[in-house]
């Protein structure tokens, strides 16, 4: 298991000061974030070092608050170089599963189909978009596990009424899942029982607990609100991901940060309403990371920027008011149970919202890129290509089948059963 040494057996932490860094950041406060293009490499490294020292409690709460505040004021917490380096130090500070064991567990499942190689996948958002919709990405991650190995990275709610962990904890399949029992040690074996895994952020990123109080006192989100989607603890076996961001300006920022960290398959999305999901109500701004030729790898990694609309998925536009606002975790869990057990009408707004976002992960994974159905049946596939060459309608067809076949509900049940045996 990777990660820091337990504090009980570590030497006493020596406090450090980051005053020189804070003085450098003061010079950027006077500039508009839009005017900051090239950030000096040494400054990026100093910011990342300071963030790593936050995890080890080497920096006082007061200096931590000033650091987070200054990064927000300068816009440096939304700069791709800074996000890339801070994501790296956050992963380095995390408690991670054994890389070889996890990769062996994933590869032994042999779930490859089309251009999906059988690796782990995630669909996650930054939150903080102010729309407080239903738990779309959580429901989508469960549907996706009907065909993909899913490592859903999630946490408690910070801005909405119901976070991914709260709604999952309220699910009964038939028992409540025990979220905190999926640890670095138990994660690899989970995938011998189920395609679905939920990685509860506090279990793997224990350093965040040191600053939870400081973050709550800030009058604005901090860089840690953005780092969550970039720091999945199962990163070593991750193949594909869909990441929703809370405003359109972050789409290219996240795409660049992912590219610099070597990510090969990812779709960064933001609804036109500044929604961290693919919008059911109108256009969605997208950045698709792909190497364009996964067989030869001869072509350089690229980013395609384009827009998606519900019509590209074969769906009608539905006002966001019809799919929100989000309710309590218990209420949302009841809605999710109805959805996963095929108890919703085919045209239900929430169902269509979830189908569309699930379809996006199917497309990005590559599982839609085949002339035969990923479910191994004789049903006709939809060969039509949409924006950026994606087979978005085929993704929706597979997502509907995940519900109607009961496969998605089965995977949640198996995940729940495994966590209750530990």
GROMACS .gro file of C-alpha atoms in nm:
model
  422
    1UNK     CA    1   0.000   0.000   0.000
    2UNK     CA    2   0.136   0.340  -0.097
    3UNK     CA    3   0.085   0.654   0.103
    4UNK     CA    4   0.224   0.840   0.401
    5UNK     CA    5   0.340   0.674   0.719
    6UNK     CA    6   0.089   0.670   1.004
    7UNK     CA    7   0.131   0.978   1.220
    8UNK     CA    8   0.148   0.773   1.541
    9UNK     CA    9   0.476   0.618   1.428
   10UNK     CA   10   0.614   0.929   1.255
   11UNK     CA   11   0.848   1.189   1.405
   12UNK     CA   12   0.687   1.502   1.538
   13UNK     CA   13   0.579   1.736   1.260
   14UNK     CA   14   0.799   2.044   1.228
   15UNK     CA   15   0.603   2.357   1.140
   16UNK     CA   16   0.721   2.550   0.836
   17UNK     CA   17   0.639   2.895   0.710
   18UNK     CA   18   0.530   2.972   0.354
   19UNK     CA   19   0.563   3.351   0.388
   20UNK     CA   20   0.795   3.381   0.083
   21UNK     CA   21   0.536   3.202  -0.131
   22UNK     CA   22   0.251   3.412   0.004
   23UNK     CA   23   0.444   3.729  -0.082
   24UNK     CA   24   0.486   3.601  -0.440
   25UNK     CA   25   0.114   3.532  -0.464
   26UNK     CA   26   0.037   3.886  -0.343
   27UNK     CA   27   0.195   4.019  -0.663
   28UNK     CA   28  -0.052   3.813  -0.869
   29UNK     CA   29  -0.357   3.932  -0.675
   30UNK     CA   30  -0.347   4.264  -0.861
   31UNK     CA   31  -0.380   4.086  -1.197
   32UNK     CA   32  -0.696   3.951  -1.352
   33UNK     CA   33  -0.696   3.568  -1.366
   34UNK     CA   34  -0.758   3.602  -1.741
   35UNK     CA   35  -0.424   3.782  -1.775
   36UNK     CA   36  -0.224   3.499  -1.620
   37UNK     CA   37  -0.101   3.268  -1.894
   38UNK     CA   38   0.253   3.158  -1.821
   39UNK     CA   39   0.312   3.084  -1.454
   40UNK     CA   40   0.680   3.047  -1.365
   41UNK     CA   41   0.773   2.681  -1.320
   42UNK     CA   42   0.936   2.744  -0.983
   43UNK     CA   43   0.619   2.912  -0.855
   44UNK     CA   44   0.408   2.614  -0.964
   45UNK     CA   45   0.647   2.383  -0.779
   46UNK     CA   46   0.635   2.599  -0.466
   47UNK     CA   47   0.255   2.593  -0.468
   48UNK     CA   48   0.253   2.215  -0.506
   49UNK     CA   49   0.506   2.179  -0.224
   50UNK     CA   50   0.291   2.396   0.002
   51UNK     CA   51  -0.016   2.185  -0.080
   52UNK     CA   52   0.179   1.869   0.008
   53UNK     CA   53   0.274   2.029   0.340
   54UNK     CA   54  -0.090   2.102   0.410
   55UNK     CA   55  -0.154   1.726   0.406
   56UNK     CA   56   0.121   1.666   0.662
   57UNK     CA   57   0.006   1.950   0.892
   58UNK     CA   58   0.340   2.129   0.853
   59UNK     CA   59   0.162   2.456   0.773
   60UNK     CA   60  -0.048   2.637   1.030
   61UNK     CA   61  -0.426   2.667   0.976
   62UNK     CA   62  -0.389   3.044   0.933
   63UNK     CA   63  -0.129   3.014   0.657
   64UNK     CA   64  -0.329   2.734   0.498
   65UNK     CA   65  -0.633   2.962   0.481
   66UNK     CA   66  -0.427   3.246   0.334
   67UNK     CA   67  -0.277   3.012   0.076
   68UNK     CA   68  -0.616   2.883  -0.036
   69UNK     CA   69  -0.761   3.234  -0.040
   70UNK     CA   70  -0.473   3.376  -0.245
   71UNK     CA   71  -0.485   3.088  -0.495
   72UNK     CA   72  -0.854   3.160  -0.544
   73UNK     CA   73  -0.812   3.538  -0.577
   74UNK     CA   74  -0.531   3.505  -0.830
   75UNK     CA   75  -0.706   3.236  -1.030
   76UNK     CA   76  -0.397   3.018  -0.998
   77UNK     CA   77  -0.612   2.739  -0.853
   78UNK     CA   78  -0.776   2.725  -1.197
   79UNK     CA   79  -0.449   2.711  -1.393
   80UNK     CA   80  -0.372   2.378  -1.565
   81UNK     CA   81  -0.007   2.366  -1.456
   82UNK     CA   82  -0.103   2.425  -1.093
   83UNK     CA   83  -0.387   2.171  -1.102
   84UNK     CA   84  -0.163   1.913  -1.266
   85UNK     CA   85   0.115   1.945  -1.005
   86UNK     CA   86  -0.121   1.969  -0.707
   87UNK     CA   87  -0.310   1.660  -0.825
   88UNK     CA   88   0.020   1.475  -0.837
   89UNK     CA   89   0.117   1.565  -0.479
   90UNK     CA   90  -0.234   1.481  -0.358
   91UNK     CA   91  -0.208   1.134  -0.514
   92UNK     CA   92   0.140   1.093  -0.363
   93UNK     CA   93  -0.001   1.177  -0.019
   94UNK     CA   94  -0.295   0.937  -0.052
   95UNK     CA   95  -0.332   0.586   0.083
   96UNK     CA   96  -0.336   0.382  -0.238
   97UNK     CA   97  -0.405   0.019  -0.326
   98UNK     CA   98  -0.116  -0.202  -0.427
   99UNK     CA   99  -0.067  -0.120  -0.795
  100UNK     CA  100   0.020  -0.472  -0.910
  101UNK     CA  101  -0.268  -0.633  -0.720
  102UNK     CA  102  -0.518  -0.383  -0.854
  103UNK     CA  103  -0.401  -0.415  -1.213
  104UNK     CA  104  -0.404  -0.795  -1.186
  105UNK     CA  105  -0.759  -0.792  -1.050
  106UNK     CA  106  -0.873  -0.563  -1.332
  107UNK     CA  107  -0.698  -0.746  -1.614
  108UNK     CA  108  -0.819  -1.087  -1.493
  109UNK     CA  109  -1.181  -0.983  -1.557
  110UNK     CA  110  -1.122  -0.955  -1.934
  111UNK     CA  111  -1.417  -0.723  -1.998
  112UNK     CA  112  -1.267  -0.572  -2.314
  113UNK     CA  113  -1.504  -0.500  -2.603
  114UNK     CA  114  -1.462  -0.271  -2.901
  115UNK     CA  115  -1.192  -0.022  -2.802
  116UNK     CA  116  -1.256  -0.069  -2.431
  117UNK     CA  117  -0.956  -0.255  -2.289
  118UNK     CA  118  -1.124  -0.359  -1.964
  119UNK     CA  119  -0.973  -0.092  -1.735
  120UNK     CA  120  -1.134   0.109  -1.459
  121UNK     CA  121  -1.366   0.400  -1.540
  122UNK     CA  122  -1.510   0.694  -1.345
  123UNK     CA  123  -1.772   0.962  -1.395
  124UNK     CA  124  -1.745   1.249  -1.151
  125UNK     CA  125  -1.809   1.621  -1.115
  126UNK     CA  126  -1.652   1.909  -0.930
  127UNK     CA  127  -1.982   2.010  -0.774
  128UNK     CA  128  -2.041   2.369  -0.677
  129UNK     CA  129  -2.246   2.454  -0.987
  130UNK     CA  130  -2.537   2.578  -0.775
  131UNK     CA  131  -2.800   2.369  -0.956
  132UNK     CA  132  -2.835   2.096  -0.691
  133UNK     CA  133  -2.977   1.839  -0.931
  134UNK     CA  134  -3.036   1.469  -0.862
  135UNK     CA  135  -2.722   1.253  -0.812
  136UNK     CA  136  -2.671   1.210  -1.186
  137UNK     CA  137  -2.308   1.097  -1.193
  138UNK     CA  138  -2.363   0.846  -0.910
  139UNK     CA  139  -2.659   0.685  -1.085
  140UNK     CA  140  -2.468   0.693  -1.416
  141UNK     CA  141  -2.169   0.519  -1.259
  142UNK     CA  142  -2.391   0.232  -1.147
  143UNK     CA  143  -2.551   0.198  -1.490
  144UNK     CA  144  -2.207   0.202  -1.651
  145UNK     CA  145  -2.093  -0.087  -1.429
  146UNK     CA  146  -2.325  -0.315  -1.624
  147UNK     CA  147  -2.047  -0.328  -1.887
  148UNK     CA  148  -1.746  -0.141  -1.745
  149UNK     CA  149  -1.533  -0.178  -1.436
  150UNK     CA  150  -1.616   0.134  -1.237
  151UNK     CA  151  -1.414   0.302  -0.961
  152UNK     CA  152  -1.645   0.586  -0.858
  153UNK     CA  153  -1.452   0.842  -0.654
  154UNK     CA  154  -1.688   1.038  -0.429
  155UNK     CA  155  -1.739   1.224  -0.107
  156UNK     CA  156  -1.998   1.387   0.115
  157UNK     CA  157  -2.194   1.684  -0.017
  158UNK     CA  158  -2.023   2.020   0.009
  159UNK     CA  159  -2.267   2.241  -0.184
  160UNK     CA  160  -2.568   2.020  -0.259
  161UNK     CA  161  -2.817   1.851  -0.029
  162UNK     CA  162  -2.711   1.499  -0.124
  163UNK     CA  163  -2.356   1.392  -0.204
  164UNK     CA  164  -2.260   1.065  -0.370
  165UNK     CA  165  -2.167   0.898  -0.042
  166UNK     CA  166  -2.487   1.005   0.135
  167UNK     CA  167  -2.720   0.875  -0.136
  168UNK     CA  168  -2.531   0.545  -0.170
  169UNK     CA  169  -2.536   0.494   0.208
  170UNK     CA  170  -2.916   0.521   0.194
  171UNK     CA  171  -2.954   0.261  -0.081
  172UNK     CA  172  -3.089  -0.081   0.013
  173UNK     CA  173  -2.971  -0.355  -0.220
  174UNK     CA  174  -3.110  -0.522  -0.011
  175UNK     CA  175  -2.880  -0.405   0.272
  176UNK     CA  176  -2.711  -0.068   0.305
  177UNK     CA  177  -2.360  -0.068   0.152
  178UNK     CA  178  -2.075  -0.014   0.398
  179UNK     CA  179  -1.883   0.255   0.211
  180UNK     CA  180  -1.587   0.286   0.447
  181UNK     CA  181  -1.501  -0.083   0.416
  182UNK     CA  182  -1.358  -0.035   0.069
  183UNK     CA  183  -0.998   0.045   0.156
  184UNK     CA  184  -0.663   0.021  -0.025
  185UNK     CA  185  -0.642  -0.337   0.101
  186UNK     CA  186  -0.992  -0.454   0.004
  187UNK     CA  187  -1.033  -0.269  -0.327
  188UNK     CA  188  -0.852  -0.517  -0.557
  189UNK     CA  189  -1.054  -0.815  -0.434
  190UNK     CA  190  -1.380  -0.622  -0.478
  191UNK     CA  191  -1.350  -0.655  -0.855
  192UNK     CA  192  -1.366  -1.032  -0.835
  193UNK     CA  193  -1.721  -0.989  -0.700
  194UNK     CA  194  -1.863  -0.687  -0.879
  195UNK     CA  195  -1.796  -0.443  -1.162
  196UNK     CA  196  -1.887  -0.156  -0.928
  197UNK     CA  197  -1.672   0.008  -0.665
  198UNK     CA  198  -1.719   0.328  -0.467
  199UNK     CA  199  -1.401   0.489  -0.337
  200UNK     CA  200  -1.496   0.709  -0.041
  201UNK     CA  201  -1.251   1.000  -0.057
  202UNK     CA  202  -1.183   1.034   0.322
  203UNK     CA  203  -1.073   0.669   0.334
  204UNK     CA  204  -0.799   0.727   0.077
  205UNK     CA  205  -0.721   1.098   0.115
  206UNK     CA  206  -0.684   1.119   0.491
  207UNK     CA  207  -0.482   1.441   0.468
  208UNK     CA  208  -0.797   1.629   0.370
  209UNK     CA  209  -0.927   1.575   0.720
  210UNK     CA  210  -0.659   1.811   0.852
  211UNK     CA  211  -0.810   2.107   0.668
  212UNK     CA  212  -1.184   2.038   0.669
  213UNK     CA  213  -1.244   2.308   0.929
  214UNK     CA  214  -1.034   2.563   0.741
  215UNK     CA  215  -1.218   2.495   0.415
  216UNK     CA  216  -1.556   2.544   0.580
  217UNK     CA  217  -1.449   2.885   0.709
  218UNK     CA  218  -1.356   3.012   0.362
  219UNK     CA  219  -1.616   3.228   0.182
  220UNK     CA  220  -1.544   3.052  -0.150
  221UNK     CA  221  -1.448   2.710  -0.289
  222UNK     CA  222  -1.081   2.616  -0.274
  223UNK     CA  223  -0.846   2.427  -0.501
  224UNK     CA  224  -0.944   2.105  -0.321
  225UNK     CA  225  -1.295   2.132  -0.466
  226UNK     CA  226  -1.135   2.098  -0.809
  227UNK     CA  227  -0.872   1.836  -0.728
  228UNK     CA  228  -1.117   1.559  -0.631
  229UNK     CA  229  -1.204   1.454  -0.989
  230UNK     CA  230  -0.833   1.455  -1.079
  231UNK     CA  231  -0.717   1.236  -0.789
  232UNK     CA  232  -0.895   0.901  -0.812
  233UNK     CA  233  -0.701   0.663  -0.582
  234UNK     CA  234  -0.732   0.387  -0.844
  235UNK     CA  235  -0.554   0.603  -1.100
  236UNK     CA  236  -0.291   0.336  -1.179
  237UNK     CA  237  -0.559   0.114  -1.337
  238UNK     CA  238  -0.782   0.390  -1.472
  239UNK     CA  239  -0.870   0.374  -1.842
  240UNK     CA  240  -1.148   0.626  -1.904
  241UNK     CA  241  -1.329   0.903  -1.723
  242UNK     CA  242  -1.595   1.167  -1.769
  243UNK     CA  243  -1.537   1.480  -1.560
  244UNK     CA  244  -1.799   1.750  -1.514
  245UNK     CA  245  -1.681   2.099  -1.423
  246UNK     CA  246  -1.882   2.379  -1.268
  247UNK     CA  247  -1.821   2.648  -1.529
  248UNK     CA  248  -1.734   2.657  -1.896
  249UNK     CA  249  -1.396   2.827  -1.848
  250UNK     CA  250  -1.272   2.517  -1.665
  251UNK     CA  251  -1.329   2.283  -1.961
  252UNK     CA  252  -0.998   2.358  -2.139
  253UNK     CA  253  -0.819   2.395  -1.805
  254UNK     CA  254  -0.910   2.043  -1.694
  255UNK     CA  255  -0.844   1.902  -2.040
  256UNK     CA  256  -0.492   2.045  -2.039
  257UNK     CA  257  -0.424   1.927  -1.683
  258UNK     CA  258  -0.537   1.573  -1.770
  259UNK     CA  259  -0.329   1.570  -2.087
  260UNK     CA  260  -0.018   1.683  -1.898
  261UNK     CA  261  -0.072   1.400  -1.650
  262UNK     CA  262  -0.075   1.145  -1.932
  263UNK     CA  263  -0.447   1.067  -1.937
  264UNK     CA  264  -0.546   0.901  -2.266
  265UNK     CA  265  -0.926   0.871  -2.246
  266UNK     CA  266  -1.132   1.148  -2.090
  267UNK     CA  267  -1.425   1.376  -2.164
  268UNK     CA  268  -1.447   1.707  -1.977
  269UNK     CA  269  -1.798   1.851  -1.983
  270UNK     CA  270  -1.995   2.156  -1.871
  271UNK     CA  271  -2.358   2.227  -1.950
  272UNK     CA  272  -2.433   2.565  -2.103
  273UNK     CA  273  -2.602   2.662  -1.774
  274UNK     CA  274  -2.265   2.608  -1.596
  275UNK     CA  275  -2.377   2.260  -1.495
  276UNK     CA  276  -2.123   1.989  -1.409
  277UNK     CA  277  -2.312   1.725  -1.609
  278UNK     CA  278  -2.409   1.679  -1.972
  279UNK     CA  279  -2.717   1.898  -1.983
  280UNK     CA  280  -3.058   1.758  -2.067
  281UNK     CA  281  -3.179   2.114  -2.123
  282UNK     CA  282  -2.947   2.235  -2.398
  283UNK     CA  283  -2.589   2.243  -2.527
  284UNK     CA  284  -2.293   2.102  -2.335
  285UNK     CA  285  -1.937   2.223  -2.387
  286UNK     CA  286  -1.693   1.932  -2.426
  287UNK     CA  287  -1.323   1.858  -2.449
  288UNK     CA  288  -1.240   1.500  -2.552
  289UNK     CA  289  -0.892   1.364  -2.488
  290UNK     CA  290  -0.799   1.085  -2.725
  291UNK     CA  291  -0.482   0.959  -2.890
  292UNK     CA  292  -0.689   0.896  -3.207
  293UNK     CA  293  -0.513   0.567  -3.280
  294UNK     CA  294  -0.507   0.328  -2.989
  295UNK     CA  295  -0.372   0.039  -3.198
  296UNK     CA  296  -0.046   0.202  -3.308
  297UNK     CA  297  -0.013   0.502  -3.074
  298UNK     CA  298   0.165   0.677  -3.361
  299UNK     CA  299  -0.044   0.994  -3.341
  300UNK     CA  300   0.006   1.251  -3.072
  301UNK     CA  301  -0.251   1.287  -2.796
  302UNK     CA  302  -0.506   1.547  -2.893
  303UNK     CA  303  -0.801   1.739  -2.749
  304UNK     CA  304  -1.120   1.786  -2.951
  305UNK     CA  305  -1.343   2.075  -2.848
  306UNK     CA  306  -1.709   2.052  -2.950
  307UNK     CA  307  -2.066   2.073  -2.823
  308UNK     CA  308  -2.324   1.805  -2.750
  309UNK     CA  309  -2.701   1.843  -2.727
  310UNK     CA  310  -2.976   1.600  -2.617
  311UNK     CA  311  -3.068   1.553  -2.983
  312UNK     CA  312  -2.725   1.396  -3.045
  313UNK     CA  313  -2.829   1.120  -2.803
  314UNK     CA  314  -3.171   1.079  -2.965
  315UNK     CA  315  -3.340   1.255  -2.672
  316UNK     CA  316  -3.557   1.563  -2.631
  317UNK     CA  317  -3.461   1.871  -2.435
  318UNK     CA  318  -3.607   1.890  -2.086
  319UNK     CA  319  -3.593   2.195  -1.856
  320UNK     CA  320  -3.363   2.155  -1.556
  321UNK     CA  321  -3.658   2.241  -1.334
  322UNK     CA  322  -3.803   1.900  -1.430
  323UNK     CA  323  -3.498   1.716  -1.292
  324UNK     CA  324  -3.435   1.921  -0.980
  325UNK     CA  325  -3.380   2.054  -0.732
  326UNK     CA  326  -3.204   1.768  -0.557
  327UNK     CA  327  -3.377   1.624  -0.253
  328UNK     CA  328  -3.253   1.462   0.067
  329UNK     CA  329  -3.024   1.158   0.042
  330UNK     CA  330  -3.313   0.931   0.149
  331UNK     CA  331  -3.545   1.077  -0.115
  332UNK     CA  332  -3.280   1.056  -0.385
  333UNK     CA  333  -3.203   0.696  -0.286
  334UNK     CA  334  -3.569   0.606  -0.339
  335UNK     CA  335  -3.562   0.769  -0.683
  336UNK     CA  336  -3.240   0.585  -0.766
  337UNK     CA  337  -3.387   0.253  -0.653
  338UNK     CA  338  -3.686   0.308  -0.880
  339UNK     CA  339  -3.454   0.394  -1.170
  340UNK     CA  340  -3.221   0.098  -1.124
  341UNK     CA  341  -3.503  -0.153  -1.087
  342UNK     CA  342  -3.668  -0.038  -1.413
  343UNK     CA  343  -3.959   0.122  -1.232
  344UNK     CA  344  -3.958   0.451  -1.423
  345UNK     CA  345  -4.144   0.532  -1.746
  346UNK     CA  346  -3.914   0.530  -2.050
  347UNK     CA  347  -3.958   0.906  -2.095
  348UNK     CA  348  -3.902   1.002  -1.730
  349UNK     CA  349  -3.687   1.321  -1.722
  350UNK     CA  350  -3.449   1.195  -1.452
  351UNK     CA  351  -3.403   0.863  -1.632
  352UNK     CA  352  -3.322   1.037  -1.960
  353UNK     CA  353  -3.076   1.268  -1.783
  354UNK     CA  354  -2.896   0.965  -1.637
  355UNK     CA  355  -2.904   0.770  -1.965
  356UNK     CA  356  -2.737   1.056  -2.148
  357UNK     CA  357  -2.452   1.088  -1.898
  358UNK     CA  358  -2.403   0.712  -1.881
  359UNK     CA  359  -2.389   0.705  -2.261
  360UNK     CA  360  -2.104   0.956  -2.254
  361UNK     CA  361  -1.891   0.725  -2.038
  362UNK     CA  362  -1.973   0.429  -2.263
  363UNK     CA  363  -1.861   0.628  -2.568
  364UNK     CA  364  -1.539   0.754  -2.407
  365UNK     CA  365  -1.449   0.405  -2.283
  366UNK     CA  366  -1.461   0.277  -2.642
  367UNK     CA  367  -1.716   0.004  -2.572
  368UNK     CA  368  -1.951   0.149  -2.835
  369UNK     CA  369  -1.687   0.109  -3.106
  370UNK     CA  370  -1.792  -0.231  -3.233
  371UNK     CA  371  -2.039  -0.373  -3.480
  372UNK     CA  372  -2.178  -0.616  -3.220
  373UNK     CA  373  -2.364  -0.535  -2.900
  374UNK     CA  374  -2.151  -0.504  -2.588
  375UNK     CA  375  -2.413  -0.711  -2.401
  376UNK     CA  376  -2.332  -1.009  -2.620
  377UNK     CA  377  -2.687  -1.044  -2.751
  378UNK     CA  378  -2.831  -1.021  -3.101
  379UNK     CA  379  -2.982  -0.676  -3.064
  380UNK     CA  380  -2.908  -0.429  -3.342
  381UNK     CA  381  -2.644  -0.171  -3.260
  382UNK     CA  382  -2.675   0.193  -3.367
  383UNK     CA  383  -2.387   0.268  -3.600
  384UNK     CA  384  -2.460   0.640  -3.643
  385UNK     CA  385  -2.177   0.875  -3.552
  386UNK     CA  386  -2.245   1.215  -3.397
  387UNK     CA  387  -2.032   1.514  -3.290
  388UNK     CA  388  -1.658   1.439  -3.266
  389UNK     CA  389  -1.730   1.097  -3.419
  390UNK     CA  390  -1.892   0.957  -3.105
  391UNK     CA  391  -2.167   0.695  -3.120
  392UNK     CA  392  -2.378   0.877  -2.862
  393UNK     CA  393  -2.707   0.711  -2.958
  394UNK     CA  394  -2.553   0.367  -2.922
  395UNK     CA  395  -2.440   0.475  -2.575
  396UNK     CA  396  -2.801   0.556  -2.482
  397UNK     CA  397  -2.918   0.220  -2.621
  398UNK     CA  398  -2.666   0.040  -2.400
  399UNK     CA  399  -2.759   0.253  -2.098
  400UNK     CA  400  -3.128   0.166  -2.141
  401UNK     CA  401  -3.040  -0.200  -2.166
  402UNK     CA  402  -2.836  -0.171  -1.846
  403UNK     CA  403  -3.158  -0.074  -1.669
  404UNK     CA  404  -3.403  -0.302  -1.850
  405UNK     CA  405  -3.183  -0.612  -1.819
  406UNK     CA  406  -3.136  -0.563  -1.444
  407UNK     CA  407  -2.759  -0.578  -1.491
  408UNK     CA  408  -2.689  -0.240  -1.328
  409UNK     CA  409  -2.900  -0.326  -1.022
  410UNK     CA  410  -2.721  -0.661  -1.002
  411UNK     CA  411  -2.381  -0.490  -0.986
  412UNK     CA  412  -2.493  -0.260  -0.704
  413UNK     CA  413  -2.626  -0.563  -0.516
  414UNK     CA  414  -2.293  -0.746  -0.557
  415UNK     CA  415  -2.099  -0.441  -0.440
  416UNK     CA  416  -2.328  -0.408  -0.138
  417UNK     CA  417  -2.297  -0.777  -0.055
  418UNK     CA  418  -1.919  -0.760  -0.070
  419UNK     CA  419  -1.897  -0.458   0.162
  420UNK     CA  420  -2.125  -0.624   0.416
  421UNK     CA  421  -1.907  -0.937   0.427
  422UNK     CA  422  -1.595  -0.743   0.525
   0.00000   0.00000   0.00000
